[in-house]
PDB file of C-alpha atoms and ligand atoms in Angstrom:
ATOM      1  CA  MET A   6     -24.316  13.319   1.258  1.00  0.00           C
ATOM      2  CA  ASN A   7     -23.500  15.886   3.681  1.00  0.00           C
ATOM      3  CA  SER A   8     -25.563  15.446   6.558  1.00  0.00           C
ATOM      4  CA  MET A   9     -27.194  12.452   8.327  1.00  0.00           C
ATOM      5  CA  ALA A  10     -30.619  12.179   9.699  1.00  0.00           C
ATOM      6  CA  GLY A  11     -29.500   8.887  11.798  1.00  0.00           C
ATOM      7  CA  THR A  12     -26.092   8.656  13.765  1.00  0.00           C
ATOM      8  CA  LEU A  13     -23.084   6.825  11.875  1.00  0.00           C
ATOM      9  CA  PHE A  14     -21.533   4.437  14.599  1.00  0.00           C
ATOM     10  CA  VAL A  15     -17.777   3.312  13.819  1.00  0.00           C
ATOM     11  CA  ILE A  16     -16.431   0.425  15.420  1.00  0.00           C
ATOM     12  CA  SER A  17     -12.362  -0.112  15.227  1.00  0.00           C
ATOM     13  CA  ALA A  18     -10.153  -2.412  16.608  1.00  0.00           C
ATOM     14  CA  PRO A  19      -6.868  -4.460  15.974  1.00  0.00           C
ATOM     15  CA  SER A  20      -7.590  -7.645  14.255  1.00  0.00           C
ATOM     16  CA  GLY A  21      -9.020 -10.248  16.503  1.00  0.00           C
ATOM     17  CA  GLY A  22     -10.322  -7.312  18.721  1.00  0.00           C
ATOM     18  CA  GLY A  23     -13.849  -8.582  18.590  1.00  0.00           C
ATOM     19  CA  LYS A  24     -15.238  -6.306  15.965  1.00  0.00           C
ATOM     20  CA  SER A  25     -17.323  -8.855  13.964  1.00  0.00           C
ATOM     21  CA  THR A  26     -18.494 -10.572  17.123  1.00  0.00           C
ATOM     22  CA  ILE A  27     -19.685  -7.606  18.897  1.00  0.00           C
ATOM     23  CA  ALA A  28     -21.081  -5.860  16.028  1.00  0.00           C
ATOM     24  CA  ALA A  29     -23.106  -8.965  15.229  1.00  0.00           C
ATOM     25  CA  ALA A  30     -24.537  -9.219  18.710  1.00  0.00           C
ATOM     26  CA  VAL A  31     -25.323  -5.635  19.046  1.00  0.00           C
ATOM     27  CA  ARG A  32     -27.063  -5.762  15.567  1.00  0.00           C
ATOM     28  CA  GLN A  33     -29.459  -8.604  16.838  1.00  0.00           C
ATOM     29  CA  GLN A  34     -30.184  -6.786  20.221  1.00  0.00           C
ATOM     30  CA  VAL A  35     -30.455  -3.111  19.124  1.00  0.00           C
ATOM     31  CA  GLN A  36     -33.544  -2.292  16.474  1.00  0.00           C
ATOM     32  CA  GLY A  37     -33.022  -0.076  13.869  1.00  0.00           C
ATOM     33  CA  LEU A  38     -29.318  -0.380  13.498  1.00  0.00           C
ATOM     34  CA  GLY A  39     -28.415  -0.513   9.673  1.00  0.00           C
ATOM     35  CA  TYR A  40     -25.167  -2.325   8.593  1.00  0.00           C
ATOM     36  CA  SER A  41     -23.181  -1.675   5.601  1.00  0.00           C
ATOM     37  CA  ILE A  42     -21.241  -4.655   4.109  1.00  0.00           C
ATOM     38  CA  SER A  43     -17.939  -3.488   2.977  1.00  0.00           C
ATOM     39  CA  HIS A  44     -16.150  -4.486  -0.164  1.00  0.00           C
ATOM     40  CA  THR A  45     -12.731  -6.139  -0.043  1.00  0.00           C
ATOM     41  CA  THR A  46     -10.180  -7.515  -2.251  1.00  0.00           C
ATOM     42  CA  ARG A  47      -9.231 -10.044   0.433  1.00  0.00           C
ATOM     43  CA  PRO A  48     -10.131 -13.827  -0.198  1.00  0.00           C
ATOM     44  CA  PRO A  49     -12.880 -15.304   1.905  1.00  0.00           C
ATOM     45  CA  ARG A  50     -11.965 -16.995   5.274  1.00  0.00           C
ATOM     46  CA  LYS A  51     -13.618 -20.473   6.008  1.00  0.00           C
ATOM     47  CA  GLY A  52     -17.311 -19.903   6.584  1.00  0.00           C
ATOM     48  CA  GLU A  53     -17.501 -16.342   5.131  1.00  0.00           C
ATOM     49  CA  GLN A  54     -20.132 -15.741   2.479  1.00  0.00           C
ATOM     50  CA  ASP A  55     -20.132 -13.260  -0.328  1.00  0.00           C
ATOM     51  CA  GLY A  56     -22.724 -10.439   0.273  1.00  0.00           C
ATOM     52  CA  VAL A  57     -23.044 -11.679   3.876  1.00  0.00           C
ATOM     53  CA  ASP A  58     -19.657 -10.968   5.503  1.00  0.00           C
ATOM     54  CA  TYR A  59     -18.336  -8.761   2.620  1.00  0.00           C
ATOM     55  CA  HIS A  60     -18.588  -8.199  -1.204  1.00  0.00           C
ATOM     56  CA  PHE A  61     -15.354 -10.231  -2.316  1.00  0.00           C
ATOM     57  CA  VAL A  62     -14.050  -8.523  -5.521  1.00  0.00           C
ATOM     58  CA  ASP A  63     -10.991  -8.592  -7.438  1.00  0.00           C
ATOM     59  CA  LYS A  64      -8.529  -5.625  -7.502  1.00  0.00           C
ATOM     60  CA  GLU A  65      -9.733  -4.589 -10.972  1.00  0.00           C
ATOM     61  CA  THR A  66     -13.230  -4.255  -9.711  1.00  0.00           C
ATOM     62  CA  PHE A  67     -12.288  -2.545  -6.327  1.00  0.00           C
ATOM     63  CA  SER A  68     -10.050   0.144  -8.763  1.00  0.00           C
ATOM     64  CA  ARG A  69     -13.040   0.804 -10.889  1.00  0.00           C
ATOM     65  CA  MET A  70     -15.137   1.588  -8.191  1.00  0.00           C
ATOM     66  CA  VAL A  71     -12.724   3.822  -7.035  1.00  0.00           C
ATOM     67  CA  GLU A  72     -12.434   5.549 -10.305  1.00  0.00           C
ATOM     68  CA  LYS A  73     -16.316   5.877 -10.138  1.00  0.00           C
ATOM     69  CA  GLY A  74     -16.345   7.607  -6.817  1.00  0.00           C
ATOM     70  CA  ALA A  75     -18.367   4.467  -5.555  1.00  0.00           C
ATOM     71  CA  PHE A  76     -16.868   4.422  -1.908  1.00  0.00           C
ATOM     72  CA  LEU A  77     -17.573   6.849   0.934  1.00  0.00           C
ATOM     73  CA  GLU A  78     -14.103   5.691   2.361  1.00  0.00           C
ATOM     74  CA  TRP A  79     -11.623   3.077   1.185  1.00  0.00           C
ATOM     75  CA  ALA A  80      -8.274   2.176   2.510  1.00  0.00           C
ATOM     76  CA  LYS A  81      -5.296  -0.165   2.190  1.00  0.00           C
ATOM     77  CA  VAL A  82      -5.468  -2.486   5.265  1.00  0.00           C
ATOM     78  CA  TYR A  83      -2.502  -5.135   5.853  1.00  0.00           C
ATOM     79  CA  GLU A  84      -2.311  -6.272   2.192  1.00  0.00           C
ATOM     80  CA  ASP A  85      -5.464  -5.761   0.694  1.00  0.00           C
ATOM     81  CA  LEU A  86      -8.142  -2.849  -0.189  1.00  0.00           C
ATOM     82  CA  TYR A  87     -11.374  -2.542   1.800  1.00  0.00           C
ATOM     83  CA  GLY A  88     -14.210   0.120   1.485  1.00  0.00           C
ATOM     84  CA  THR A  89     -17.572   1.369   2.374  1.00  0.00           C
ATOM     85  CA  SER A  90     -19.741   1.666  -0.789  1.00  0.00           C
ATOM     86  CA  LEU A  91     -21.736   4.913  -0.880  1.00  0.00           C
ATOM     87  CA  ARG A  92     -24.627   3.009  -2.350  1.00  0.00           C
ATOM     88  CA  GLY A  93     -24.558   0.453   0.799  1.00  0.00           C
ATOM     89  CA  ILE A  94     -25.361   3.241   3.218  1.00  0.00           C
ATOM     90  CA  ARG A  95     -27.325   5.751   1.103  1.00  0.00           C
ATOM     91  CA  ASP A  96     -30.678   4.272   1.382  1.00  0.00           C
ATOM     92  CA  LEU A  97     -30.040   3.889   4.992  1.00  0.00           C
ATOM     93  CA  THR A  98     -29.201   7.327   5.693  1.00  0.00           C
ATOM     94  CA  ALA A  99     -32.048   8.522   3.542  1.00  0.00           C
ATOM     95  CA  SER A 100     -34.460   6.742   6.121  1.00  0.00           C
ATOM     96  CA  GLY A 101     -32.828   8.221   8.894  1.00  0.00           C
ATOM     97  CA  SER A 102     -31.615   4.707  10.247  1.00  0.00           C
ATOM     98  CA  ASP A 103     -28.520   4.555  12.487  1.00  0.00           C
ATOM     99  CA  ILE A 104     -25.588   2.582  10.954  1.00  0.00           C
ATOM    100  CA  LEU A 105     -22.830   0.694  12.335  1.00  0.00           C
ATOM    101  CA  LEU A 106     -19.624   0.601  10.397  1.00  0.00           C
ATOM    102  CA  ASP A 107     -16.737  -1.857  10.975  1.00  0.00           C
ATOM    103  CA  VAL A 108     -13.724  -0.035   9.600  1.00  0.00           C
ATOM    104  CA  ASP A 109     -10.031   0.360  10.390  1.00  0.00           C
ATOM    105  CA  VAL A 110      -8.644   3.459  11.652  1.00  0.00           C
ATOM    106  CA  GLN A 111      -7.952   5.015   8.519  1.00  0.00           C
ATOM    107  CA  GLY A 112     -11.565   4.607   7.731  1.00  0.00           C
ATOM    108  CA  GLY A 113     -12.389   5.938  11.244  1.00  0.00           C
ATOM    109  CA  ARG A 114     -10.265   9.035  10.565  1.00  0.00           C
ATOM    110  CA  ASN A 115     -11.855   9.702   7.154  1.00  0.00           C
ATOM    111  CA  ILE A 116     -15.446   9.121   8.456  1.00  0.00           C
ATOM    112  CA  LYS A 117     -14.832  11.581  11.193  1.00  0.00           C
ATOM    113  CA  ALA A 118     -13.559  14.182   9.048  1.00  0.00           C
ATOM    114  CA  ARG A 119     -16.685  13.835   6.584  1.00  0.00           C
ATOM    115  CA  PHE A 120     -19.042  13.477   9.178  1.00  0.00           C
ATOM    116  CA  PRO A 121     -18.023  15.119  12.522  1.00  0.00           C
ATOM    117  CA  GLU A 122     -21.044  14.102  14.363  1.00  0.00           C
ATOM    118  CA  SER A 123     -20.157  10.214  13.780  1.00  0.00           C
ATOM    119  CA  VAL A 124     -19.465   8.349  16.836  1.00  0.00           C
ATOM    120  CA  LEU A 125     -16.418   6.123  16.993  1.00  0.00           C
ATOM    121  CA  ILE A 126     -15.941   3.341  19.352  1.00  0.00           C
ATOM    122  CA  PHE A 127     -12.578   1.630  19.764  1.00  0.00           C
ATOM    123  CA  LEU A 128     -12.644  -2.057  21.107  1.00  0.00           C
ATOM    124  CA  ILE A 129      -9.401  -2.994  23.088  1.00  0.00           C
ATOM    125  CA  PRO A 130      -8.430  -6.555  23.882  1.00  0.00           C
ATOM    126  CA  PRO A 131      -7.033  -6.924  27.623  1.00  0.00           C
ATOM    127  CA  SER A 132      -3.573  -7.494  26.785  1.00  0.00           C
ATOM    128  CA  LEU A 133      -1.610  -8.266  23.345  1.00  0.00           C
ATOM    129  CA  ASN A 134      -1.054 -12.004  24.475  1.00  0.00           C
ATOM    130  CA  VAL A 135      -4.771 -12.341  24.890  1.00  0.00           C
ATOM    131  CA  LEU A 136      -5.389 -10.765  21.286  1.00  0.00           C
ATOM    132  CA  GLU A 137      -2.820 -13.179  19.821  1.00  0.00           C
ATOM    133  CA  ASP A 138      -4.484 -16.018  21.621  1.00  0.00           C
ATOM    134  CA  ARG A 139      -7.707 -15.126  20.157  1.00  0.00           C
ATOM    135  CA  LEU A 140      -6.436 -14.635  16.663  1.00  0.00           C
ATOM    136  CA  ARG A 141      -4.867 -18.085  16.729  1.00  0.00           C
ATOM    137  CA  LYS A 142      -8.043 -19.862  18.388  1.00  0.00           C
ATOM    138  CA  ARG A 143     -10.300 -18.084  15.726  1.00  0.00           C
ATOM    139  CA  GLY A 144      -8.391 -20.645  13.256  1.00  0.00           C
ATOM    140  CA  THR A 145      -8.987 -18.322  10.204  1.00  0.00           C
ATOM    141  CA  ASP A 146      -5.476 -17.117   9.547  1.00  0.00           C
ATOM    142  CA  GLU A 147      -2.073 -18.592   8.844  1.00  0.00           C
ATOM    143  CA  GLU A 148       0.743 -17.814  10.788  1.00  0.00           C
ATOM    144  CA  ARG A 149       2.254 -15.301   8.357  1.00  0.00           C
ATOM    145  CA  ILE A 150      -0.988 -13.153   8.419  1.00  0.00           C
ATOM    146  CA  ILE A 151      -1.264 -13.600  12.449  1.00  0.00           C
ATOM    147  CA  ARG A 152       2.344 -12.020  12.498  1.00  0.00           C
ATOM    148  CA  ILE A 153       1.406  -9.337  10.213  1.00  0.00           C
ATOM    149  CA  ARG A 154      -1.610  -8.447  12.170  1.00  0.00           C
ATOM    150  CA  MET A 155       0.018  -8.799  15.489  1.00  0.00           C
ATOM    151  CA  ASN A 156       2.721  -6.317  14.222  1.00  0.00           C
ATOM    152  CA  GLN A 157       0.182  -3.678  13.525  1.00  0.00           C
ATOM    153  CA  ALA A 158      -1.675  -4.211  16.638  1.00  0.00           C
ATOM    154  CA  MET A 159       0.301  -1.827  18.594  1.00  0.00           C
ATOM    155  CA  ASP A 160      -0.110   1.107  16.120  1.00  0.00           C
ATOM    156  CA  ASP A 161      -3.709   0.256  15.934  1.00  0.00           C
ATOM    157  CA  ILE A 162      -4.326   0.465  19.551  1.00  0.00           C
ATOM    158  CA  ARG A 163      -2.391   3.850  19.882  1.00  0.00           C
ATOM    159  CA  ASN A 164      -5.179   5.412  17.622  1.00  0.00           C
ATOM    160  CA  CYS A 165      -7.573   4.895  20.410  1.00  0.00           C
ATOM    161  CA  VAL A 166      -6.685   8.166  21.877  1.00  0.00           C
ATOM    162  CA  TRP A 167      -8.863  10.243  19.100  1.00  0.00           C
ATOM    163  CA  TYR A 168     -11.705   7.569  19.459  1.00  0.00           C
ATOM    164  CA  ASP A 169     -14.974   8.817  21.209  1.00  0.00           C
ATOM    165  CA  TYR A 170     -15.538   5.797  23.131  1.00  0.00           C
ATOM    166  CA  ILE A 171     -13.385   2.962  24.339  1.00  0.00           C
ATOM    167  CA  VAL A 172     -14.610  -0.500  25.370  1.00  0.00           C
ATOM    168  CA  ILE A 173     -12.544  -3.160  26.837  1.00  0.00           C
ATOM    169  CA  ASN A 174     -13.259  -6.408  25.247  1.00  0.00           C
ATOM    170  CA  ASP A 175     -12.252  -8.658  28.145  1.00  0.00           C
ATOM    171  CA  ARG A 176     -15.431 -10.380  29.158  1.00  0.00           C
ATOM    172  CA  LEU A 177     -17.609 -10.593  25.892  1.00  0.00           C
ATOM    173  CA  ASP A 178     -21.009 -10.056  27.478  1.00  0.00           C
ATOM    174  CA  GLN A 179     -19.991  -6.873  29.337  1.00  0.00           C
ATOM    175  CA  ALA A 180     -18.158  -5.559  26.151  1.00  0.00           C
ATOM    176  CA  ILE A 181     -21.397  -6.035  24.223  1.00  0.00           C
ATOM    177  CA  GLN A 182     -23.453  -4.511  26.874  1.00  0.00           C
ATOM    178  CA  GLU A 183     -21.231  -1.244  26.744  1.00  0.00           C
ATOM    179  CA  THR A 184     -21.328  -1.181  23.119  1.00  0.00           C
ATOM    180  CA  GLN A 185     -25.051  -1.310  23.081  1.00  0.00           C
ATOM    181  CA  SER A 186     -25.401   1.153  25.855  1.00  0.00           C
ATOM    182  CA  ILE A 187     -23.208   3.810  23.821  1.00  0.00           C
ATOM    183  CA  ILE A 188     -25.617   3.393  21.087  1.00  0.00           C
ATOM    184  CA  LEU A 189     -28.689   3.499  23.298  1.00  0.00           C
ATOM    185  CA  SER A 190     -27.643   6.608  25.206  1.00  0.00           C
ATOM    186  CA  LEU A 191     -26.826   8.562  22.103  1.00  0.00           C
ATOM    187  CA  ARG A 192     -30.430   7.906  21.054  1.00  0.00           C
ATOM    188  CA  CYS A 193     -31.581   9.631  24.094  1.00  0.00           C
ATOM    189  CA  ARG A 194     -29.617  12.914  23.626  1.00  0.00           C
ATOM    190  CA  ALA A 195     -32.162  15.697  23.745  1.00  0.00           C
ATOM    191  CA  LYS A 196     -31.517  17.102  20.282  1.00  0.00           C
ATOM    192  CA  ARG A 197     -32.381  13.628  18.688  1.00  0.00           C
ATOM    193  CA  ARG A 198     -35.489  13.288  20.970  1.00  0.00           C
ATOM    194  CA  LEU A 199     -37.043  16.926  20.776  1.00  0.00           C
ATOM    195  CA  ALA A 200     -38.737  15.937  17.507  1.00  0.00           C
ATOM    196  CA  GLN A 201     -40.475  12.987  19.062  1.00  0.00           C
ATOM    197  CA  VAL A 202     -41.430  15.176  22.199  1.00  0.00           C
ATOM    198  CA  LYS A 203     -42.741  17.774  19.891  1.00  0.00           C
ATOM    199  CA  ARG A 204     -45.168  15.051  18.293  1.00  0.00           C
ATOM    200  CA  LEU A 205     -46.308  13.783  21.827  1.00  0.00           C
ATOM    201  CA  PHE A 206     -47.186  17.133  23.266  1.00  0.00           C
ATOM    202  CA  GLU A 207     -48.971  19.990  21.574  1.00  0.00           C
ATOM    203  CA  PHE A 208     -47.829  22.518  23.879  1.00  0.00           C
ATOM    204  CA  MET A 209     -44.125  22.133  23.001  1.00  0.00           C
TER     205      MET A 209
HETATM  206  P1  ADP B  10     -12.155  -9.054  14.534  1.00  0.00           P
HETATM  207  O1  ADP B  10     -13.680  -8.711  13.944  1.00  0.00           O
HETATM  208  O2  ADP B  10     -12.135  -7.750  15.372  1.00  0.00           O
HETATM  209  O3  ADP B  10     -11.132  -9.120  13.782  1.00  0.00           O
HETATM  210  P2  ADP B  10     -13.600 -11.254  15.655  1.00  0.00           P
HETATM  211  O4  ADP B  10     -14.734 -10.941  16.143  1.00  0.00           O
HETATM  212  O5  ADP B  10     -13.328 -12.194  14.744  1.00  0.00           O
HETATM  213  O6  ADP B  10     -12.354  -9.971  15.870  1.00  0.00           O
HETATM  214  O7  ADP B  10     -12.615 -11.768  17.293  1.00  0.00           O
HETATM  215  C1  ADP B  10     -11.428 -12.865  17.119  1.00  0.00           C
HETATM  216  C2  ADP B  10     -11.795 -13.944  17.849  1.00  0.00           C
HETATM  217  O8  ADP B  10     -11.892 -13.581  19.467  1.00  0.00           O
HETATM  218  C3  ADP B  10     -13.159 -14.808  17.540  1.00  0.00           C
HETATM  219  O9  ADP B  10     -12.855 -15.981  17.575  1.00  0.00           O
HETATM  220  C4  ADP B  10     -13.992 -14.333  18.735  1.00  0.00           C
HETATM  221  O10 ADP B  10     -15.020 -15.493  19.023  1.00  0.00           O
HETATM  222  C5  ADP B  10     -13.296 -14.419  19.905  1.00  0.00           C
HETATM  223  N1  ADP B  10     -13.365 -13.312  20.806  1.00  0.00           N
HETATM  224  C6  ADP B  10     -14.008 -11.973  20.701  1.00  0.00           C
HETATM  225  N2  ADP B  10     -14.288 -11.335  21.775  1.00  0.00           N
HETATM  226  C7  ADP B  10     -13.977 -12.264  22.747  1.00  0.00           C
HETATM  227  C8  ADP B  10     -13.801 -12.235  24.189  1.00  0.00           C
HETATM  228  N3  ADP B  10     -14.193 -11.131  24.957  1.00  0.00           N
HETATM  229  N4  ADP B  10     -13.599 -13.386  24.924  1.00  0.00           N
HETATM  230  C9  ADP B  10     -13.162 -14.582  24.348  1.00  0.00           C
HETATM  231  N5  ADP B  10     -12.970 -14.802  22.837  1.00  0.00           N
HETATM  232  C10 ADP B  10     -13.459 -13.451  22.241  1.00  0.00           C
HETATM  233  P1  5GP B  11     -10.705  -8.515   8.182  1.00  0.00           P
HETATM  234  O1  5GP B  11      -9.758  -8.857   6.996  1.00  0.00           O
HETATM  235  O2  5GP B  11     -10.012  -9.120   9.611  1.00  0.00           O
HETATM  236  O3  5GP B  11     -12.261  -8.726   8.056  1.00  0.00           O
HETATM  237  O4  5GP B  11     -10.600  -6.823   8.398  1.00  0.00           O
HETATM  238  C1  5GP B  11      -9.341  -6.183   8.488  1.00  0.00           C
HETATM  239  C2  5GP B  11      -9.412  -4.851   8.830  1.00  0.00           C
HETATM  240  O5  5GP B  11     -10.060  -4.351   7.812  1.00  0.00           O
HETATM  241  C3  5GP B  11     -10.370  -4.432   9.727  1.00  0.00           C
HETATM  242  O6  5GP B  11      -9.499  -3.565  10.910  1.00  0.00           O
HETATM  243  C4  5GP B  11     -11.711  -3.785   9.559  1.00  0.00           C
HETATM  244  O7  5GP B  11     -12.276  -3.136  10.346  1.00  0.00           O
HETATM  245  C5  5GP B  11     -11.158  -3.314   8.341  1.00  0.00           C
HETATM  246  N1  5GP B  11     -12.248  -2.912   7.318  1.00  0.00           N
HETATM  247  C6  5GP B  11     -13.399  -3.814   6.940  1.00  0.00           C
HETATM  248  N2  5GP B  11     -14.007  -3.171   6.014  1.00  0.00           N
HETATM  249  C7  5GP B  11     -13.562  -1.844   5.943  1.00  0.00           C
HETATM  250  C8  5GP B  11     -14.088  -0.931   5.264  1.00  0.00           C
HETATM  251  O8  5GP B  11     -14.937  -0.780   4.513  1.00  0.00           O
HETATM  252  N3  5GP B  11     -13.246   0.263   5.250  1.00  0.00           N
HETATM  253  C9  5GP B  11     -11.880   0.282   6.031  1.00  0.00           C
HETATM  254  N4  5GP B  11     -11.335   1.543   5.987  1.00  0.00           N
HETATM  255  N5  5GP B  11     -11.482  -0.529   6.656  1.00  0.00           N
HETATM  256  C10 5GP B  11     -12.378  -1.592   6.687  1.00  0.00           C
END
């Protein structure tokens, strides 16, 4: 898979930055946006479903998939392994669909290297205190995990400098709208619209 008909959008943020919330809202509101469900060795959180939030697998299964070359990219994030399977996005790219991926900054770097035309969006919390507060209020992680994720947050945020777009997730509705606008404006780029214009106008 060396080229893509649709655009590959990547969303990254520190843990608790709002990726799942914003990706879900954008997927509901923007038509034709495919989404790849990642594989992870992390145990499911309260309310998470296998095959919906992630494909939850054990370390042996994940390693076998790595050996078989089943991942477009994979990375160790915090204490677990996460990967985007090639199979998950192959069908979407074949149909020319845009794809939205939620991956960490290592995944973002790997995807940009492999697909330079991919569009990377970084979600930034309004402050570290607000981020910590949101992680706590989410109520899905024990204190030890929250500490690990907060220790990592500053390093995560520093990576926003090489992303294509930055959305500050202060007011949720505004952050959702900005993320949608990025996707919709990319769809209006002339090089992408020209094929459609040629279909509409014989003289083109
Ligand atoms: P991530 O997927 O990046 O780890 P989540 O989408 O799970 O982050 O968001 C972390 C928590 O913060 C969730 O409980 C979510 O409802 C809440 N949240 C996200 N964005 C906002 C916001 N702008 N204002 C208030 N709460 C938010
Ligand atoms: P969480 O455990 O909070 O769901 O996710 C932890 C981190 O793993 C987040 O930064 C998330 O973006 C990242 N992540 C989720 N899926 C993938 C993936 O397939 N590849 C990579 N590289 N990171 C992922």
